Coordinates of C-alpha atoms in Angstrom, one line a residue:
M1 CA 21.3 -181.9 113.2
A2 CA 21.8 -178.2 113.3
F3 CA 18.9 -175.8 112.9
S4 CA 19.2 -172.2 111.7
N5 CA 17.1 -169.5 113.3
K6 CA 17.4 -167.3 110.3
N7 CA 14.3 -166.7 108.1
P8 CA 15.3 -166.0 104.5
S9 CA 12.1 -164.0 104.0
I10 CA 13.2 -161.4 106.6
P11 CA 16.0 -159.0 105.6
E12 CA 19.0 -158.9 107.9
E13 CA 19.0 -155.7 110.0
N14 CA 21.9 -153.4 110.2
W15 CA 21.6 -151.8 113.7
T16 CA 23.2 -148.4 114.3
L17 CA 22.9 -148.8 118.1
I18 CA 23.0 -151.8 120.3
V19 CA 21.9 -151.3 123.9
K20 CA 23.7 -153.6 126.3
P21 CA 23.5 -153.9 130.1
K22 CA 26.3 -152.2 132.0
T23 CA 27.8 -154.9 134.3
N24 CA 31.1 -153.3 135.0
W25 CA 32.0 -150.2 137.0
F26 CA 34.2 -149.0 134.2
D27 CA 31.8 -149.8 131.4
L28 CA 31.2 -146.1 130.8
H29 CA 30.5 -145.7 127.1
L30 CA 31.6 -142.0 127.2
S31 CA 31.8 -141.9 123.4
D32 CA 28.0 -142.2 123.3
V33 CA 27.8 -138.6 124.6
W34 CA 29.6 -137.4 121.5
R35 CA 27.4 -139.6 119.3
Y36 CA 24.4 -137.9 120.8
R37 CA 25.8 -134.4 120.4
D38 CA 22.7 -133.3 118.4
L39 CA 20.6 -134.2 121.5
V40 CA 23.0 -132.2 123.7
A41 CA 22.5 -129.2 121.5
M42 CA 18.7 -129.6 121.6
F43 CA 18.8 -129.8 125.4
V44 CA 21.0 -126.7 125.6
K45 CA 18.5 -124.8 123.6
R46 CA 15.6 -126.2 125.6
D47 CA 17.2 -125.2 128.9
F48 CA 17.9 -121.6 127.8
I49 CA 14.4 -121.1 126.3
S50 CA 12.4 -122.7 129.1
A51 CA 14.3 -120.7 131.8
Y52 CA 13.4 -117.3 130.4
K53 CA 10.6 -117.7 127.8
Q54 CA 7.8 -116.6 130.1
T55 CA 9.7 -114.0 132.1
I56 CA 9.3 -110.2 132.0
L57 CA 13.0 -109.3 131.9
G58 CA 14.3 -112.4 130.2
P59 CA 18.1 -112.7 129.9
L60 CA 18.4 -109.4 131.8
W61 CA 18.2 -111.5 135.0
F62 CA 21.7 -112.6 134.1
L63 CA 22.8 -109.1 134.7
I64 CA 20.5 -108.1 137.6
Q65 CA 21.6 -111.0 139.8
P66 CA 25.4 -110.3 139.9
L67 CA 24.8 -106.5 140.1
C68 CA 22.5 -106.8 143.1
A69 CA 24.9 -109.3 144.8
T70 CA 27.9 -107.1 144.1
Y71 CA 26.4 -104.0 145.6
L72 CA 25.1 -106.0 148.6
F73 CA 28.6 -107.3 149.2
L74 CA 29.9 -103.7 148.8
F75 CA 27.5 -102.5 151.5
V76 CA 28.0 -105.3 153.9
F77 CA 31.6 -106.4 153.6
S78 CA 33.3 -103.2 152.4
D79 CA 31.2 -100.4 154.0
I80 CA 30.2 -102.1 157.2
A81 CA 32.8 -104.9 157.9
H82 CA 35.6 -102.8 156.2
I83 CA 37.2 -105.9 154.6
S84 CA 40.0 -104.7 152.4
T85 CA 40.2 -105.7 148.7
G86 CA 43.7 -104.4 148.3
N87 CA 44.4 -102.1 145.4
V88 CA 41.4 -103.4 143.5
P89 CA 38.1 -101.4 143.6
A90 CA 35.6 -103.3 145.6
V91 CA 33.1 -103.4 142.8
L92 CA 35.5 -105.1 140.5
F93 CA 36.7 -107.4 143.2
Y94 CA 33.3 -108.7 144.0
L95 CA 32.0 -108.8 140.5
S96 CA 35.0 -110.8 139.3
S97 CA 34.5 -113.3 142.1
L98 CA 30.8 -113.6 141.6
T99 CA 31.3 -114.2 137.8
V100 CA 33.4 -117.3 138.6
W101 CA 31.5 -118.5 141.6
N102 CA 28.1 -118.2 140.0
Y103 CA 29.1 -120.5 137.1
F104 CA 30.3 -123.2 139.4
A105 CA 27.4 -122.9 141.8
T106 CA 24.8 -123.0 139.0
C107 CA 26.4 -126.0 137.4
F108 CA 26.5 -127.8 140.8
N109 CA 22.9 -126.9 141.7
K110 CA 21.4 -127.8 138.4
T111 CA 23.3 -131.1 137.9
S112 CA 22.6 -132.3 141.4
G113 CA 19.0 -132.9 140.5
T114 CA 19.6 -134.7 137.3
F115 CA 17.9 -138.0 138.1
T116 CA 15.0 -136.6 140.1
S117 CA 14.1 -133.8 137.7
N118 CA 14.4 -136.0 134.6
S119 CA 12.9 -139.2 135.9
T120 CA 9.8 -138.9 133.6
L121 CA 12.0 -138.4 130.5
F122 CA 14.5 -141.1 131.5
G123 CA 11.7 -143.6 132.0
K124 CA 10.3 -143.2 128.5
V125 CA 13.2 -143.2 126.0
Y126 CA 16.8 -144.4 125.9
F127 CA 19.7 -142.1 125.5
P128 CA 23.0 -141.7 127.4
R129 CA 21.9 -140.2 130.7
L130 CA 25.1 -138.2 131.0
V131 CA 23.8 -136.1 128.1
S132 CA 21.5 -134.3 130.4
P133 CA 24.0 -132.9 133.0
V134 CA 26.6 -132.2 130.2
S135 CA 24.0 -130.1 128.3
T136 CA 23.3 -128.2 131.6
I137 CA 27.0 -127.4 131.9
I138 CA 27.1 -126.0 128.4
S139 CA 23.9 -124.0 128.6
T140 CA 25.1 -122.4 131.9
L141 CA 28.1 -121.1 129.9
V142 CA 25.7 -118.6 128.3
T143 CA 25.1 -117.1 131.7
F144 CA 28.8 -117.1 132.5
F145 CA 29.7 -115.3 129.3
I146 CA 27.0 -112.6 129.7
Q147 CA 28.2 -112.0 133.3
F148 CA 31.8 -112.0 132.1
L149 CA 31.1 -109.3 129.6
L150 CA 29.4 -107.3 132.4
F151 CA 32.6 -107.6 134.4
I152 CA 34.8 -106.6 131.4
S153 CA 32.5 -103.5 130.9
F154 CA 33.0 -102.4 134.5
L155 CA 36.7 -103.1 134.2
F156 CA 37.0 -100.8 131.1
Y157 CA 34.8 -98.2 132.8
Y158 CA 37.3 -98.0 135.7
I159 CA 40.2 -97.8 133.3
L160 CA 38.8 -95.1 131.0
F161 CA 36.8 -92.9 133.5
K162 CA 38.3 -93.6 136.9
G163 CA 41.9 -93.6 135.9
N164 CA 42.7 -97.1 137.4
Q165 CA 45.6 -98.9 135.8
F166 CA 45.7 -102.7 135.7
H167 CA 48.6 -104.6 134.3
F168 CA 47.2 -107.5 132.3
N169 CA 49.5 -110.4 131.9
L170 CA 49.9 -113.7 130.0
Y171 CA 47.8 -115.5 132.7
L172 CA 44.8 -114.3 130.8
L173 CA 45.4 -117.3 128.5
L174 CA 44.5 -119.5 131.4
I175 CA 40.9 -118.2 131.4
P176 CA 39.5 -120.9 129.1
Y177 CA 41.3 -123.6 131.2
L178 CA 39.7 -122.1 134.4
I179 CA 36.3 -122.3 132.8
I180 CA 36.8 -125.9 131.9
L181 CA 37.9 -126.6 135.5
M182 CA 34.8 -124.9 137.0
G183 CA 32.5 -126.7 134.7
A184 CA 34.1 -130.1 135.3
L185 CA 34.1 -129.5 139.1
G186 CA 30.5 -128.5 139.1
L187 CA 29.6 -131.5 136.9
G188 CA 31.4 -134.0 139.0
S189 CA 30.1 -132.7 142.3
G190 CA 26.6 -132.4 140.9
I191 CA 26.3 -135.9 139.5
I192 CA 27.7 -137.3 142.8
I193 CA 24.9 -135.6 144.7
S194 CA 22.4 -136.6 142.0
S195 CA 23.4 -140.3 142.3
L196 CA 23.1 -140.2 146.1
T197 CA 19.8 -138.4 146.2
T198 CA 18.0 -141.3 144.4
K199 CA 18.2 -143.1 147.7
Y200 CA 18.7 -140.3 150.2
R201 CA 16.3 -137.6 149.3
D202 CA 17.2 -135.3 152.2
L203 CA 20.6 -134.6 150.6
A204 CA 18.8 -132.4 148.1
N205 CA 17.8 -130.1 150.9
L206 CA 21.5 -129.6 151.8
V207 CA 22.7 -128.6 148.3
A208 CA 21.6 -125.0 148.1
F209 CA 22.4 -124.4 151.8
G210 CA 25.8 -126.1 151.4
V211 CA 26.7 -124.1 148.4
Q212 CA 26.0 -120.8 150.2
L213 CA 28.2 -121.9 153.1
L214 CA 30.9 -123.1 150.8
M215 CA 31.1 -119.6 149.2
Y216 CA 32.4 -118.2 152.5
L217 CA 35.1 -120.8 152.5
T218 CA 36.2 -119.5 149.1
T219 CA 37.9 -116.1 148.5
V220 CA 34.8 -114.5 147.0
V221 CA 34.4 -111.6 149.5
Y222 CA 38.0 -111.4 150.8
P223 CA 41.5 -111.8 149.2
L224 CA 43.6 -114.8 150.1
S225 CA 46.3 -112.5 151.4
S226 CA 44.1 -111.4 154.3
I227 CA 44.1 -114.9 155.8
T228 CA 46.9 -116.5 157.8
G229 CA 47.6 -119.6 159.8
K230 CA 45.3 -122.6 159.9
K231 CA 42.4 -120.6 158.5
R232 CA 44.4 -120.1 155.4
M233 CA 45.0 -123.8 155.0
I234 CA 41.3 -124.5 155.4
V235 CA 40.4 -122.0 152.7
L236 CA 43.1 -123.4 150.4
L237 CA 41.6 -126.9 150.7
N238 CA 38.6 -125.6 148.8
P239 CA 39.6 -126.2 145.1
M240 CA 37.6 -123.2 144.0
T241 CA 39.9 -120.9 145.9
S242 CA 42.8 -121.2 143.6
I243 CA 40.5 -121.0 140.6
I244 CA 39.1 -117.6 141.7
E245 CA 42.5 -116.4 142.8
S246 CA 44.0 -117.3 139.4
F247 CA 41.1 -115.6 137.6
R248 CA 41.6 -112.4 139.5
Y249 CA 45.3 -112.5 139.1
A250 CA 44.9 -112.4 135.4
F251 CA 43.3 -109.0 135.6
F252 CA 44.5 -107.4 138.9
P253 CA 47.9 -107.0 140.6
L254 CA 46.6 -108.8 143.6
G255 CA 48.5 -111.5 145.5
R256 CA 50.6 -113.9 143.5
F257 CA 49.9 -116.8 141.2
R258 CA 50.8 -120.3 142.3
W259 CA 51.0 -123.3 140.0
D260 CA 51.0 -125.8 142.9
L261 CA 47.6 -124.5 144.0
L262 CA 46.1 -124.6 140.5
G263 CA 47.6 -128.1 140.2
Y264 CA 45.9 -129.2 143.4
S265 CA 42.5 -127.8 142.0
T266 CA 43.1 -129.7 138.8
A267 CA 43.9 -133.0 140.5
F268 CA 40.9 -132.6 142.8
T269 CA 38.6 -131.8 139.9
V270 CA 39.8 -134.9 137.9
L271 CA 39.2 -137.1 141.0
I272 CA 35.7 -135.7 141.6
L273 CA 34.7 -135.9 138.0
F274 CA 35.9 -139.5 137.6
T275 CA 34.2 -140.5 140.8
G276 CA 31.0 -138.7 139.7
I277 CA 30.9 -140.5 136.4
L278 CA 31.4 -143.9 138.0
L279 CA 28.6 -143.3 140.5
F280 CA 26.3 -141.8 137.8
N281 CA 27.0 -144.8 135.5
R282 CA 26.2 -147.2 138.3
T283 CA 23.1 -145.5 139.5
E284 CA 21.4 -145.0 136.1
K285 CA 20.8 -148.8 135.8
S286 CA 18.5 -148.9 138.8
F287 CA 17.5 -145.4 139.7
M288 CA 13.9 -145.8 138.4
D289 CA 13.3 -148.3 141.2
T290 CA 14.0 -145.7 143.9
V291 CA 13.1 -142.3 142.4

């Protein structure tokens, strides 16, 4: 005899979301991030407001930080160390580099603490955990665009009042692609560290220090043309090098653009992002037991 477990007095439910256990490494459910796009937008707004709501200068810190860093680099690397920036004014050289580097570094630093900084929220309510680092990447874009406008303002100042001539080219069209690469690289690297720090907390202490060291292995304070031999190869292994070089080449007649180097950065970014998503997806199932 067969028995039915349906009660005719209870209406049948039409569920809009069914939460299932993730048992496979490749059971990623990336489409859920798009389904929760309203939550992403809310997190972006939260991140921006919470960072500067109770500050004196507010968003002006977006401008103060790169300006202070630029003039510090100008004093140390240009005036004291006499590192040449080619035909590009040192202020524009450092400001363009910092605009790019700051976006990547901020994305990396913020997403590297996703699990530990959001453990309370993750333990209370369900939503795709990848929503949190993705919203961080988007909210950090606000900082990037403000600093990018600062760089453009200095660029036009040198053109209009200093008499500098820069030959802009079609590589300017690559700027959106370079932004996507930086964000994806910062996201992938950050969520890898975030996944590992749920078990190995001391890795978090290396993040900020490691990012600072990595900056000097990138062509932030010196042009790629000034490096030769094995040192050049070491710097080129850093995927951010070709991104910064491509960004500068779009504005300044400095060096030459190489598709193979940008292709290497693209392949490296895809690999890091894919690996990060896999580890993140695997870690989110059990991180509450270790955080």
